[in-house]
Short mmCIF file of C-alpha atoms and ligand atoms in Angstrom, two decimals:
data_model
loop_
_atom_site.label_atom_id
_atom_site.label_comp_id
_atom_site.label_asym_id
_atom_site.label_seq_id
_atom_site.Cartn_x
_atom_site.Cartn_y
_atom_site.Cartn_z
CA MET A 103 -11.54 5.94 8.46
CA ARG A 104 -9.26 6.52 12.00
CA VAL A 105 -6.83 9.63 10.86
CA VAL A 106 -3.87 9.85 12.67
CA ILE A 107 -0.90 12.62 11.58
CA ARG A 108 2.37 12.20 12.39
CA LYS A 109 6.00 14.82 12.19
CA ASP A 110 7.85 12.91 9.77
CA TYR A 111 8.04 10.80 7.51
CA GLU A 112 10.08 8.20 9.89
CA ALA A 113 7.35 8.95 12.63
CA MET A 114 4.74 7.91 10.02
CA SER A 115 7.08 4.28 8.98
CA LYS A 116 7.25 4.13 12.86
CA THR A 117 3.67 3.65 13.63
CA ALA A 118 3.07 1.30 10.69
CA ALA A 119 5.33 -0.62 11.60
CA GLU A 120 3.39 -1.66 14.79
CA ILE A 121 0.71 -2.05 13.63
CA VAL A 122 2.10 -4.17 10.90
CA ALA A 123 4.35 -5.55 13.70
CA ARG A 124 1.49 -5.66 16.26
CA LEU A 125 -0.64 -8.29 13.46
CA VAL A 126 1.96 -10.30 12.49
CA ARG A 127 2.72 -11.10 16.49
CA SER A 128 -0.93 -12.04 17.14
CA LYS A 129 -1.04 -13.27 13.73
CA PRO A 130 1.79 -14.61 13.08
CA ASP A 131 0.18 -16.80 9.74
CA CYS A 132 -1.63 -13.66 8.65
CA VAL A 133 -1.73 -12.73 5.18
CA LEU A 134 -0.02 -9.35 4.37
CA GLY A 135 -1.07 -6.79 1.12
CA LEU A 136 1.88 -4.57 0.35
CA ALA A 137 2.31 -1.83 -1.78
CA THR A 138 5.66 -0.60 -3.55
CA GLY A 139 6.60 3.00 -4.08
CA SER A 140 8.69 5.43 -2.42
CA THR A 141 5.78 5.72 0.82
CA PRO A 142 5.72 2.65 2.45
CA VAL A 143 10.57 1.75 1.88
CA GLY A 144 10.74 3.43 5.61
CA LEU A 145 8.13 1.16 6.94
CA TYR A 146 10.07 -1.55 5.38
CA GLN A 147 12.93 -0.72 6.40
CA GLU A 148 12.48 -0.84 9.84
CA LEU A 149 10.60 -4.02 9.55
CA ALA A 150 13.57 -5.42 8.23
CA ARG A 151 15.32 -3.71 11.35
CA MET A 152 12.37 -5.26 14.24
CA CYS A 153 12.67 -8.67 12.80
CA LYS A 154 16.70 -8.86 12.51
CA GLU A 155 17.25 -7.12 15.87
CA GLU A 156 13.73 -8.03 17.73
CA GLY A 157 13.70 -11.56 16.21
CA LEU A 158 9.64 -10.39 15.11
CA ASP A 159 9.26 -13.61 12.80
CA PHE A 160 8.42 -13.27 9.19
CA SER A 161 8.65 -17.30 8.48
CA ARG A 162 4.69 -18.79 7.96
CA VAL A 163 3.67 -15.20 7.63
CA THR A 164 1.89 -14.52 3.02
CA THR A 165 2.17 -11.14 1.45
CA PHE A 166 0.66 -10.60 -2.01
CA ASN A 167 1.24 -6.95 -3.40
CA LEU A 168 -1.20 -5.14 -4.91
CA ASP A 169 0.24 -4.29 -8.90
CA GLU A 170 3.18 -5.11 -10.91
CA TYR A 171 3.87 -3.32 -14.16
CA PHE A 172 2.86 -5.09 -17.20
CA GLY A 173 5.86 -6.33 -19.23
CA LEU A 174 8.66 -6.23 -17.08
CA SER A 175 10.13 -9.77 -15.96
CA PRO A 176 10.77 -9.68 -12.08
CA ASP A 177 14.47 -9.29 -12.28
CA HIS A 178 13.87 -6.59 -14.17
CA PRO A 179 15.30 -4.06 -12.29
CA GLN A 180 12.27 -1.30 -12.35
CA SER A 181 9.67 -4.07 -11.60
CA TYR A 182 7.99 -4.46 -8.31
CA ARG A 183 9.16 -7.97 -7.74
CA TYR A 184 12.48 -6.28 -8.09
CA PHE A 185 11.58 -3.75 -5.31
CA MET A 186 10.39 -5.82 -3.06
CA ASN A 187 13.25 -8.07 -3.02
CA ASP A 188 15.58 -5.61 -2.93
CA ASN A 189 13.08 -3.43 -0.15
CA LEU A 190 11.51 -5.93 2.07
CA PHE A 191 11.83 -9.79 1.68
CA ASN A 192 15.78 -10.19 1.27
CA HIS A 193 15.62 -8.47 3.59
CA ILE A 194 13.45 -11.01 6.38
CA ASN A 195 13.12 -14.53 7.67
CA ILE A 196 9.51 -14.64 4.93
CA LYS A 197 9.85 -17.99 2.14
CA LYS A 198 10.25 -16.75 -0.94
CA GLU A 199 7.27 -19.29 -2.28
CA ASN A 200 4.85 -17.17 0.95
CA THR A 201 5.87 -14.10 -1.27
CA HIS A 202 3.71 -13.12 -4.38
CA VAL A 203 3.44 -10.00 -6.80
CA PRO A 204 1.44 -11.04 -9.65
CA ASP A 205 3.46 -11.87 -13.20
CA GLY A 206 4.08 -8.55 -15.17
CA THR A 207 5.34 -10.99 -18.31
CA VAL A 208 1.94 -12.79 -18.56
CA SER A 209 0.51 -13.22 -22.24
CA LEU A 210 -2.04 -11.55 -23.50
CA ASP A 211 -4.71 -13.58 -24.11
CA LYS A 212 -3.37 -14.82 -20.53
CA VAL A 213 -4.11 -11.92 -18.66
CA GLU A 214 -8.25 -12.38 -17.83
CA GLU A 215 -6.73 -15.88 -16.27
CA PHE A 216 -4.24 -14.81 -14.44
CA CYS A 217 -6.43 -12.41 -12.52
CA ALA A 218 -8.74 -14.50 -11.48
CA SER A 219 -6.03 -17.15 -10.70
CA TYR A 220 -4.66 -14.53 -8.56
CA GLU A 221 -7.95 -13.23 -6.37
CA LYS A 222 -7.94 -16.35 -6.43
CA MET A 223 -4.95 -17.08 -4.04
CA ILE A 224 -5.74 -14.54 -2.19
CA LYS A 225 -9.14 -15.98 -1.11
CA GLU A 226 -7.75 -19.16 -0.49
CA ALA A 227 -5.03 -17.60 1.87
CA GLY A 228 -7.73 -16.61 3.86
CA GLY A 229 -8.06 -13.33 2.66
CA ILE A 230 -6.05 -10.34 3.07
CA ASP A 231 -6.14 -9.13 7.39
CA LEU A 232 -4.42 -5.89 6.64
CA GLN A 233 -2.86 -3.95 3.61
CA VAL A 234 -0.68 -1.32 2.59
CA LEU A 235 -1.58 1.57 0.54
CA GLY A 236 0.21 4.48 -0.80
CA ILE A 237 -1.46 7.33 -3.08
CA GLY A 238 -0.86 7.77 -6.91
CA GLY A 239 -0.64 12.13 -7.39
CA ASP A 240 -4.46 11.12 -9.29
CA GLY A 241 -5.70 9.26 -5.76
CA HIS A 242 -4.68 6.29 -7.10
CA ILE A 243 -4.95 3.46 -4.75
CA ALA A 244 -2.91 0.25 -5.79
CA PHE A 245 -3.10 1.65 -10.17
CA ASN A 246 -7.08 2.00 -9.85
CA GLU A 247 -7.16 5.31 -12.06
CA PRO A 248 -9.43 7.73 -12.01
CA GLY A 249 -12.61 5.74 -13.28
CA SER A 250 -11.72 2.49 -11.76
CA SER A 251 -15.04 1.37 -10.58
CA LEU A 252 -15.01 0.62 -7.29
CA ALA A 253 -16.42 -3.13 -7.51
CA SER A 254 -13.19 -3.20 -9.98
CA ARG A 255 -11.08 -6.79 -9.26
CA THR A 256 -7.56 -7.09 -10.25
CA ARG A 257 -7.45 -6.61 -13.89
CA LEU A 258 -5.37 -4.95 -16.64
CA ILE A 259 -5.44 -1.02 -16.53
CA ALA A 260 -3.95 1.89 -18.64
CA LEU A 261 -1.56 4.41 -16.61
CA GLU A 262 -2.34 7.27 -16.74
CA GLU A 263 0.23 9.57 -19.03
CA GLN A 264 0.43 11.51 -14.97
CA THR A 265 1.18 8.88 -13.42
CA ARG A 266 4.00 7.00 -15.48
CA ILE A 267 5.39 10.63 -15.54
CA ASP A 268 5.64 10.63 -11.37
CA ASN A 269 7.58 7.04 -11.96
CA ALA A 270 9.65 8.49 -14.63
CA ARG A 271 12.59 9.03 -11.97
CA PHE A 272 12.93 5.20 -11.73
CA PHE A 273 13.44 5.28 -15.75
CA ASP A 274 15.98 6.34 -17.72
CA SER A 275 12.67 8.09 -19.97
CA LEU A 276 9.78 8.28 -19.65
CA ASP A 277 9.54 6.10 -22.64
CA GLU A 278 10.42 2.90 -20.80
CA VAL A 279 8.25 3.44 -18.45
CA PRO A 280 5.24 0.85 -19.29
CA ARG A 281 1.55 1.71 -19.83
CA ALA A 282 -0.37 -0.38 -18.67
CA ALA A 283 -0.09 -2.45 -14.90
CA LEU A 284 -1.43 -6.04 -13.16
CA SER A 285 -2.94 -4.77 -10.35
CA MET A 286 -5.78 -5.26 -7.58
CA GLY A 287 -9.22 -3.50 -8.20
CA VAL A 288 -11.17 -0.89 -5.45
CA GLY A 289 -12.89 -3.73 -4.93
CA THR A 290 -10.50 -6.43 -3.86
CA ILE A 291 -9.13 -3.62 -1.79
CA LEU A 292 -12.10 -2.78 0.50
CA GLU A 293 -12.62 -6.95 1.18
CA ALA A 294 -9.00 -6.94 3.10
CA LYS A 295 -9.65 -6.56 6.55
CA CYS A 296 -7.77 -3.62 7.65
CA CYS A 297 -6.19 -1.14 5.86
CA LEU A 298 -3.39 0.99 6.40
CA PHE A 299 -2.96 3.84 4.24
CA LEU A 300 0.04 6.15 4.22
CA ALA A 301 0.93 9.52 2.99
CA ASN A 302 3.69 11.54 2.90
CA GLY A 303 5.07 14.60 1.50
CA ARG A 304 3.29 18.19 0.27
CA LYS A 305 2.21 17.20 -2.84
CA LYS A 306 0.01 14.87 -1.77
CA ALA A 307 -1.23 17.27 0.43
CA GLY A 308 -4.72 17.30 -2.21
CA VAL A 309 -5.33 14.34 -2.60
CA VAL A 310 -5.13 13.33 0.83
CA ALA A 311 -7.83 16.04 1.67
CA GLU A 312 -10.42 14.79 -1.30
CA SER A 313 -9.49 11.16 -0.38
CA ILE A 314 -9.93 11.71 3.90
CA GLU A 315 -12.53 14.19 3.45
CA GLY A 316 -13.83 14.77 -0.66
CA PRO A 317 -16.40 12.50 -2.05
CA ILE A 318 -16.66 8.94 -3.23
CA THR A 319 -15.73 8.92 -6.14
CA SER A 320 -13.86 6.86 -8.45
CA GLN A 321 -12.21 10.15 -9.67
CA ILE A 322 -10.07 9.68 -6.69
CA THR A 323 -10.06 6.15 -6.15
CA ALA A 324 -8.84 6.03 -2.43
CA SER A 325 -12.02 7.99 -1.33
CA ALA A 326 -13.37 4.45 -1.76
CA LEU A 327 -11.03 3.45 1.63
CA GLN A 328 -14.14 5.85 3.28
CA LEU A 329 -15.95 2.73 2.73
CA HIS A 330 -14.22 0.53 4.55
CA PRO A 331 -14.90 -0.36 8.77
CA ASN A 332 -11.47 -0.80 9.30
CA THR A 333 -9.08 2.22 7.27
CA ILE A 334 -6.50 3.37 9.42
CA ALA A 335 -4.79 5.98 7.90
CA ILE A 336 -1.13 7.15 8.77
CA ILE A 337 -0.05 10.90 7.60
CA GLU A 338 2.87 12.54 7.47
CA GLU A 339 1.87 16.48 8.37
CA GLU A 340 3.07 18.01 5.01
CA ALA A 341 0.73 15.64 3.50
CA ALA A 342 -1.97 16.42 5.54
CA SER A 343 -1.65 19.98 5.29
CA GLU A 344 -5.09 20.55 3.89
CA LEU A 345 -6.77 18.33 5.86
CA LYS A 346 -9.96 20.51 7.60
CA ARG A 347 -10.79 18.05 10.25
CA LYS A 348 -7.25 18.19 10.96
CA GLU A 349 -7.51 19.29 15.48
CA TYR A 350 -10.00 16.92 14.66
CA TYR A 351 -8.40 13.87 14.02
CA LEU A 352 -5.19 15.08 16.60
CA TYR A 353 -7.88 15.93 19.27
CA ALA A 354 -9.36 12.15 18.99
CA GLU A 355 -6.39 10.83 19.43
CA LYS A 356 -4.89 12.46 22.18
CA MET A 357 -8.16 12.33 23.48
CA TRP A 358 -8.27 8.36 23.68
CA LYS A 359 -4.92 8.20 24.47
CA GLU A 360 -5.75 9.70 28.03
CA LEU A 361 -8.86 7.20 27.97
CA GLY A 362 -5.45 4.19 28.51
CA LYS A 363 -6.52 3.42 25.24
CA SER A 364 -3.91 3.50 21.64
CA MET A 365 -6.84 5.27 18.79
CA ILE A 366 -5.28 2.34 16.27
P1 PGA B 463 4.57 6.94 -3.95
O1 PGA B 463 3.61 6.32 -5.02
O2 PGA B 463 4.95 6.52 -3.10
O3 PGA B 463 6.45 6.60 -4.69
O4 PGA B 463 4.71 8.42 -3.94
C1 PGA B 463 2.20 6.30 -4.49
C2 PGA B 463 1.40 5.54 -5.68
O5 PGA B 463 1.63 5.76 -7.08
O6 PGA B 463 0.73 4.22 -5.25
#
């Protein structure tokens, strides 16, 4: 994993946006895997700015989101479809029909069929070129809670109590936070050609260190990224504070720069 450490949230978001923009420029019909939550908001703001001010063109880009709350309709203000429209899609020149978020309103008896069709759509689009990822307080990527198989595929998954508590800030009460979600699996994520793993905030420092430097375990599904051949972790300084090899990561980035090559 290539680990880069950035001094604050803004710098983390800018570096991430540069990587996404580079891909969009070199492959205008690329497939982006997108994430929700507070972590990627700054990245999306920067992409919106680049689209508006620099003409970064999303007209041929296709996107697939990692997950959606089970039971929330696309127009629910806390649905991930709503979040994506509000934070990114409404601010860039992407075609809405090329954006995909799992359908949280699918009926229970159609869930399996829906999840299989979501996987199929990703394959038919040519696979995900770059997958944006945050990390949950319990180490999850997408909604792959501890214990998720590292080979898991898109499916319905029960949310951990801690995840619901963490996300309750967006709802009127904890009771309103859905108990389950549709989520890409760890196996689905590992098939992306490149993963862009973002983390910020002191609260994430422990799980970030375990994911990057700890053993690969289904108890912290982000640790599965160690198996991925092309993951770039962009970690803000506070979230990086428990990394044991922090000095090495800083040194490696500097060394590549001195050699005239960007590590990312
Ligand atoms: P956050 O959520 O970005 O709001 O911290 C991350 C996650 O749960 O994956």
